[in-house]
XYZ file of C-alpha atoms in Angstrom:
438
model
C -0.117 -12.465 42.225
C -1.522 -15.982 42.009
C 1.070 -16.996 39.447
C 3.825 -15.382 41.497
C 2.840 -17.330 44.630
C 2.924 -20.540 42.640
C 6.344 -19.693 41.271
C 7.660 -19.016 44.781
C 6.402 -22.394 45.949
C 8.057 -24.198 43.063
C 11.252 -22.250 43.626
C 11.494 -23.704 47.120
C 11.190 -27.222 45.675
C 13.724 -26.488 42.973
C 16.195 -24.974 45.403
C 16.166 -28.179 47.447
C 16.607 -30.216 44.278
C 19.507 -28.074 43.168
C 21.284 -28.566 46.478
C 21.047 -32.353 46.341
C 24.029 -32.564 44.047
C 25.525 -35.919 43.360
C 29.019 -37.173 42.863
C 30.175 -37.172 39.263
C 33.650 -36.883 37.777
C 35.156 -33.407 37.945
C 34.308 -31.493 34.794
C 37.068 -31.347 32.212
C 37.933 -28.599 29.783
C 36.564 -28.764 26.295
C 39.218 -30.047 23.936
C 39.335 -28.015 20.723
C 40.519 -29.617 17.505
C 41.049 -27.300 14.551
C 39.827 -29.688 11.892
C 40.115 -27.711 8.683
C 42.945 -25.584 7.407
C 41.955 -22.271 5.937
C 42.949 -21.093 2.527
C 43.952 -17.451 2.278
C 44.493 -17.101 6.032
C 46.952 -14.266 6.631
C 50.441 -15.309 7.764
C 51.403 -13.684 11.044
C 54.164 -14.079 13.632
C 53.556 -14.282 17.384
C 56.881 -14.173 19.210
C 57.103 -15.812 22.683
C 56.845 -13.040 25.247
C 59.950 -12.113 27.199
C 59.646 -12.978 30.883
C 61.248 -10.649 33.425
C 61.395 -10.759 37.210
C 61.843 -13.537 39.737
C 58.503 -15.272 39.226
C 57.505 -17.071 36.053
C 53.998 -16.386 34.706
C 51.683 -19.402 34.974
C 50.205 -18.726 31.527
C 51.949 -18.585 28.158
C 50.218 -15.469 26.873
C 51.827 -15.547 23.433
C 50.676 -19.144 22.969
C 47.088 -18.246 23.940
C 47.086 -15.288 21.521
C 48.540 -17.411 18.733
C 45.940 -20.112 19.278
C 43.085 -17.614 19.351
C 44.178 -15.997 16.089
C 44.580 -19.374 14.434
C 41.169 -20.681 15.426
C 39.542 -17.499 14.108
C 40.276 -18.869 10.649
C 41.646 -15.513 9.510
C 45.293 -15.941 10.486
C 47.995 -18.570 10.042
C 50.663 -18.042 12.734
C 54.202 -18.995 11.763
C 55.501 -22.083 13.656
C 57.813 -21.071 16.482
C 60.788 -22.935 14.984
C 60.518 -20.766 11.863
C 60.777 -17.431 13.693
C 64.006 -15.722 12.583
C 64.452 -13.992 15.948
C 62.637 -13.258 19.222
C 62.353 -9.501 19.674
C 60.354 -8.087 22.566
C 60.362 -4.394 21.625
C 60.994 -2.079 18.698
C 64.623 -1.492 19.684
C 65.666 -5.102 19.106
C 63.401 -5.777 16.116
C 65.515 -6.070 12.948
C 63.047 -5.547 10.115
C 65.332 -7.103 7.524
C 65.087 -10.437 9.377
C 61.338 -10.574 8.747
C 61.131 -9.317 5.211
C 60.764 -12.040 2.636
C 58.766 -14.267 5.010
C 55.438 -13.118 3.561
C 54.463 -11.777 6.977
C 52.811 -8.387 7.375
C 52.690 -8.219 11.164
C 54.789 -9.334 14.117
C 53.279 -9.572 17.609
C 55.665 -9.397 20.559
C 55.602 -8.440 24.211
C 56.766 -9.002 27.739
C 55.534 -10.244 31.112
C 57.104 -8.719 34.187
C 56.608 -10.249 37.637
C 56.523 -7.753 40.501
C 57.616 -8.112 44.140
C 53.948 -7.949 45.229
C 53.133 -11.108 43.247
C 51.310 -9.282 40.471
C 52.290 -9.010 36.807
C 52.630 -6.239 34.236
C 51.969 -7.333 30.657
C 52.779 -5.466 27.459
C 52.069 -6.201 23.798
C 53.125 -4.572 20.549
C 51.905 -5.221 17.021
C 54.340 -4.094 14.352
C 53.625 -3.619 10.654
C 56.709 -5.027 8.934
C 56.064 -3.411 5.561
C 55.475 0.084 6.948
C 58.091 -0.412 9.683
C 55.881 0.997 12.403
C 53.994 -0.067 15.500
C 50.245 -0.189 14.909
C 49.169 -1.307 18.395
C 50.775 -1.024 21.802
C 49.035 -1.736 25.095
C 50.009 -2.434 28.694
C 48.127 -4.171 31.522
C 49.395 -3.388 35.030
C 49.016 -5.157 38.392
C 47.408 -8.317 37.048
C 46.854 -11.222 39.484
C 48.128 -14.559 38.191
C 44.548 -15.918 38.015
C 43.605 -13.177 35.528
C 46.502 -13.554 33.105
C 44.514 -15.848 30.832
C 41.719 -13.287 30.562
C 44.299 -10.642 29.706
C 45.495 -12.880 26.874
C 41.922 -13.049 25.542
C 41.512 -9.261 25.853
C 44.805 -8.845 24.033
C 43.603 -11.202 21.276
C 40.426 -9.128 20.882
C 42.453 -5.920 20.542
C 44.804 -7.451 17.963
C 41.950 -9.005 15.982
C 40.150 -5.653 15.803
C 43.296 -3.788 14.818
C 44.051 -6.173 11.956
C 40.531 -6.911 10.680
C 38.331 -4.016 11.779
C 36.015 -6.576 13.399
C 35.667 -6.743 17.189
C 37.162 -9.926 18.599
C 35.134 -12.525 20.466
C 37.863 -14.277 22.455
C 37.132 -12.660 25.810
C 33.766 -14.374 25.964
C 32.230 -17.493 27.496
C 30.321 -20.525 26.330
C 27.450 -22.216 28.123
C 26.686 -25.848 27.268
C 25.280 -29.051 28.684
C 27.421 -32.130 29.220
C 25.898 -35.578 29.499
C 27.731 -38.393 31.255
C 26.644 -41.921 32.047
C 27.162 -43.484 35.443
C 25.893 -47.042 35.467
C 22.424 -46.965 33.985
C 21.877 -43.309 34.870
C 22.549 -40.166 32.906
C 23.878 -37.046 34.558
C 23.413 -33.624 33.051
C 25.592 -30.631 33.907
C 25.103 -27.066 32.740
C 28.593 -25.625 32.455
C 30.192 -22.291 31.600
C 33.726 -22.003 30.220
C 35.992 -19.530 28.480
C 35.419 -19.370 24.722
C 38.426 -21.665 24.206
C 37.005 -24.301 26.563
C 39.265 -23.510 29.509
C 38.103 -22.818 33.067
C 34.857 -24.812 32.971
C 32.626 -24.554 36.001
C 29.319 -26.274 36.703
C 26.239 -24.107 37.056
C 23.751 -26.910 37.666
C 23.957 -30.687 37.995
C 20.869 -32.803 37.540
C 19.775 -36.314 36.731
C 17.069 -34.779 34.553
C 17.636 -33.087 31.181
C 18.766 -29.463 30.978
C 18.061 -27.630 27.726
C 18.219 -24.335 25.847
C 20.586 -22.161 27.913
C 20.301 -18.483 26.969
C 22.584 -15.678 28.161
C 21.205 -12.402 29.449
C 22.659 -9.489 27.437
C 24.850 -8.392 30.355
C 26.228 -11.921 30.839
C 25.169 -12.113 34.491
C 22.331 -14.631 34.149
C 21.374 -17.766 32.278
C 17.836 -18.795 31.445
C 17.336 -22.469 30.649
C 14.837 -25.314 30.668
C 15.038 -27.779 33.534
C 13.082 -30.968 34.132
C 14.039 -31.267 37.813
C 10.426 -31.117 38.947
C 9.429 -33.893 36.559
C 8.330 -31.618 33.730
C 9.644 -28.630 31.846
C 10.232 -25.362 33.708
C 12.029 -22.216 32.581
C 14.611 -21.178 35.169
C 16.659 -17.975 35.492
C 19.900 -18.351 37.412
C 22.315 -15.603 38.435
C 25.872 -16.711 37.747
C 27.191 -15.149 40.951
C 25.132 -17.735 42.834
C 22.883 -15.134 44.461
C 19.555 -16.246 43.007
C 17.829 -19.018 41.121
C 14.180 -18.825 40.193
C 11.569 -20.678 38.166
C 9.909 -18.061 35.979
C 7.644 -20.340 33.907
C 5.893 -23.320 35.457
C 2.637 -23.360 33.564
C 0.666 -26.471 32.571
C 2.069 -28.030 29.403
C 5.224 -26.890 27.634
C 7.562 -24.270 29.127
C 10.539 -23.932 26.781
C 12.874 -22.020 24.453
C 13.722 -18.917 26.548
C 15.304 -15.966 24.702
C 16.311 -12.672 26.308
C 15.321 -9.402 24.696
C 18.296 -7.205 23.680
C 17.653 -4.856 26.634
C 17.415 -7.774 29.104
C 14.002 -6.645 30.362
C 11.929 -9.378 28.720
C 12.068 -13.068 28.024
C 10.417 -14.626 24.976
C 9.429 -18.233 25.528
C 7.177 -20.983 24.265
C 4.196 -21.972 26.387
C 1.297 -24.325 25.720
C -0.767 -23.342 28.729
C -3.659 -22.313 26.443
C -3.599 -25.538 24.442
C -1.357 -24.873 21.449
C 2.339 -24.106 21.673
C 2.577 -20.344 21.189
C 5.170 -17.664 21.835
C 4.796 -15.308 24.766
C 6.875 -12.380 26.033
C 7.353 -12.125 29.798
C 8.164 -8.761 31.401
C 10.940 -9.780 33.804
C 10.107 -6.979 36.239
C 6.404 -7.734 36.622
C 6.216 -11.318 35.256
C 3.243 -10.183 33.150
C 2.837 -12.266 29.985
C 2.002 -10.996 26.515
C 0.849 -13.576 23.976
C 2.577 -12.969 20.655
C 1.427 -15.737 18.304
C -2.116 -17.090 18.046
C -2.240 -20.007 15.669
C -3.280 -23.650 15.746
C 0.199 -24.642 14.545
C 3.259 -25.151 16.770
C 5.074 -21.824 17.154
C 8.352 -22.025 19.011
C 12.093 -21.188 19.201
C 11.833 -17.362 19.312
C 14.886 -15.238 18.488
C 14.927 -11.461 18.891
C 15.948 -9.029 16.205
C 18.829 -6.899 17.565
C 16.610 -3.799 17.773
C 14.073 -5.655 19.916
C 11.245 -4.744 17.513
C 10.689 -8.171 15.954
C 10.822 -11.876 16.712
C 11.904 -14.663 14.384
C 10.440 -18.062 15.196
C 9.703 -21.529 13.903
C 6.185 -22.437 12.796
C 4.793 -25.529 11.076
C 1.683 -23.701 9.854
C 2.652 -24.589 6.256
C 2.929 -28.296 7.079
C 6.710 -28.300 7.623
C 8.791 -26.134 9.966
C 9.713 -22.780 8.413
C 10.975 -19.495 9.814
C 8.614 -16.568 10.252
C 9.112 -13.016 11.476
C 6.659 -10.931 13.495
C 6.814 -7.154 13.818
C 6.042 -6.653 17.516
C 4.513 -3.233 16.947
C 2.159 -4.017 14.085
C 1.739 -7.769 14.615
C 2.482 -8.404 10.938
C 3.871 -11.871 10.251
C 6.004 -12.785 7.237
C 7.637 -16.024 6.176
C 11.389 -15.512 5.756
C 12.791 -18.996 4.933
C 12.041 -20.505 1.532
C 15.082 -22.701 0.828
C 14.066 -26.349 1.237
C 11.214 -28.011 3.042
C 12.558 -27.841 6.604
C 14.069 -24.886 8.436
C 13.970 -24.549 12.226
C 15.794 -23.213 15.282
C 16.308 -19.641 13.944
C 18.957 -17.387 15.478
C 19.630 -13.802 14.382
C 23.225 -12.551 14.436
C 23.966 -9.679 16.844
C 24.623 -7.337 13.900
C 21.258 -8.233 12.368
C 22.689 -9.364 9.048
C 22.448 -13.146 9.282
C 19.768 -15.656 10.173
C 21.151 -19.075 11.114
C 18.872 -22.095 11.212
C 18.794 -25.881 11.174
C 18.247 -26.777 7.524
C 17.331 -30.195 6.123
C 19.865 -30.921 3.377
C 21.527 -34.327 3.233
C 20.733 -34.590 6.902
C 20.301 -31.655 9.233
C 22.900 -28.938 8.794
C 23.346 -25.300 9.742
C 22.041 -22.951 7.062
C 22.781 -19.234 6.903
C 20.562 -16.650 5.268
C 21.879 -13.180 4.544
C 19.017 -10.908 5.584
C 20.494 -8.050 3.539
C 20.472 -9.728 0.130
C 18.602 -13.017 0.653
C 21.574 -15.265 -0.174
C 21.464 -18.687 1.476
C 24.329 -21.097 2.116
C 24.729 -24.367 4.018
C 27.664 -23.962 6.389
C 28.126 -27.501 7.706
C 28.340 -31.046 6.482
C 28.008 -32.920 9.750
C 24.604 -34.617 9.164
C 22.979 -33.967 12.552
C 23.550 -30.342 13.502
C 21.436 -28.242 15.860
C 21.357 -25.324 18.305
C 23.340 -22.650 16.387
C 24.537 -19.680 18.426
C 26.426 -16.623 17.160
C 29.595 -15.173 18.623
C 28.988 -11.578 19.753
C 30.950 -10.279 16.747
C 28.613 -12.182 14.352
C 31.686 -13.685 12.648
C 31.409 -17.277 13.906
C 28.810 -19.791 15.061
C 28.946 -22.552 17.623
C 26.555 -25.469 17.146
C 25.953 -29.005 18.360
C 26.545 -32.004 16.124
C 26.710 -35.762 16.280
C 29.916 -37.434 15.168
C 30.617 -41.145 15.591
C 27.437 -41.422 17.626
C 28.611 -38.836 20.141
C 27.355 -35.331 20.772
C 30.045 -32.678 20.267
C 30.216 -28.968 19.606
C 31.727 -27.303 16.569
C 32.518 -23.754 15.506
C 32.318 -22.474 11.946
C 32.815 -19.036 10.458
C 29.928 -17.290 8.695
C 31.911 -17.559 5.476
C 32.016 -21.322 5.867
C 35.771 -21.212 6.346
C 37.562 -22.827 9.260
C 35.983 -25.294 11.597
C 36.800 -26.542 15.048
C 35.411 -29.420 17.063
C 34.949 -29.054 20.807
C 34.565 -32.272 22.770
C 34.798 -33.586 26.291
C 36.829 -36.690 27.017
C 34.270 -38.601 29.042
C 30.814 -37.759 27.803
C 28.795 -35.781 25.343
C 28.316 -32.062 24.998
C 25.331 -30.254 23.498
C 23.059 -27.173 23.732
C 25.744 -24.491 23.234
C 25.145 -20.784 23.809
C 27.829 -18.194 23.055
C 27.836 -15.472 25.712
C 28.361 -11.718 25.360
C 31.717 -10.039 25.798
C 33.025 -9.967 29.344
C 33.240 -6.458 30.787
C 36.837 -5.332 31.184
């Protein structure tokens, strides 16, 4: 109760601080540059969708789908000027026109505007070799503001149909932008679509914001704020209904990580002297101390089954990754490649462990937890904060290029890379959110 009263008091202070927003330039979308071509990407055709009705759709759905498939690194859409025709349904698709183009699948569809101002959207995926439709889906009564999300849902469906892997386009990113105004820095925690569109600020502060972490249901963000002059762990509901400091203990309060069921938060606290990992029950706020060592133990990441934590410890003299079984308390070292491995993140499917690995600078390393294989995914010198897409197929991370903080995305196979930047500042601390409920 004593801790809870203290938290309530600090929440009042923080709420006032959060309301004293300042004037900064309007946030801009992340600009994505696909920097590397991908060998062996599958050729595919995405035909511009036929528009019907009196009102033109504000979004080019075919273009969004084409871009999503391209940036996945698995597909190479045919340029529009090389399309032999523009069919919108099976009746006007002439298969002979597409044979010989080395294309297995054609994606086509239509957007129909209705008298009530809503739209009906339809997509078809056709297997050219087998001469049959393999996916057909229709969205009805869609408001214009939701057409872009429909395009991302459509991309997820197509990606799954063609690869067997769930798509991760209908998702969001959280990140921190840093902009200078005069001699002051301004930090903004933002959330955008996975392709950088529709950014919106969650928090603006003149003090650093760090380590955003999505709740499993995508309704909340936990993060570290320095608004009170020192580190606090804050949980904020994205619908704007609630914002609360949950860790305001003496010393370090950092590195929040939600448990897979969303009921607990692992975090690093130094309230007892050393930096150790604790688990907070989010219903009762009761803390459970997990690690008890003189070394610095930090950056917890949950195993997908919620039965273990991976974390960074320098108990061997240099940061390495350890794993603790939460039932037995047994600890095991799991990283052995090189002298420095930190910032562990487990993929949602439990197969991969990403980390910051010292190798010709600091790059993103990936360990296959099934067979022990280890690869270095990046070559960007100063990389940090890896975060998996919910389908475990790609990673977003922060890097420094030309002295400027930017984000980048790389596939777990090391193929394809994209750079995400803002025009007037730096961007860092990325966190890839869960799928958006449909």
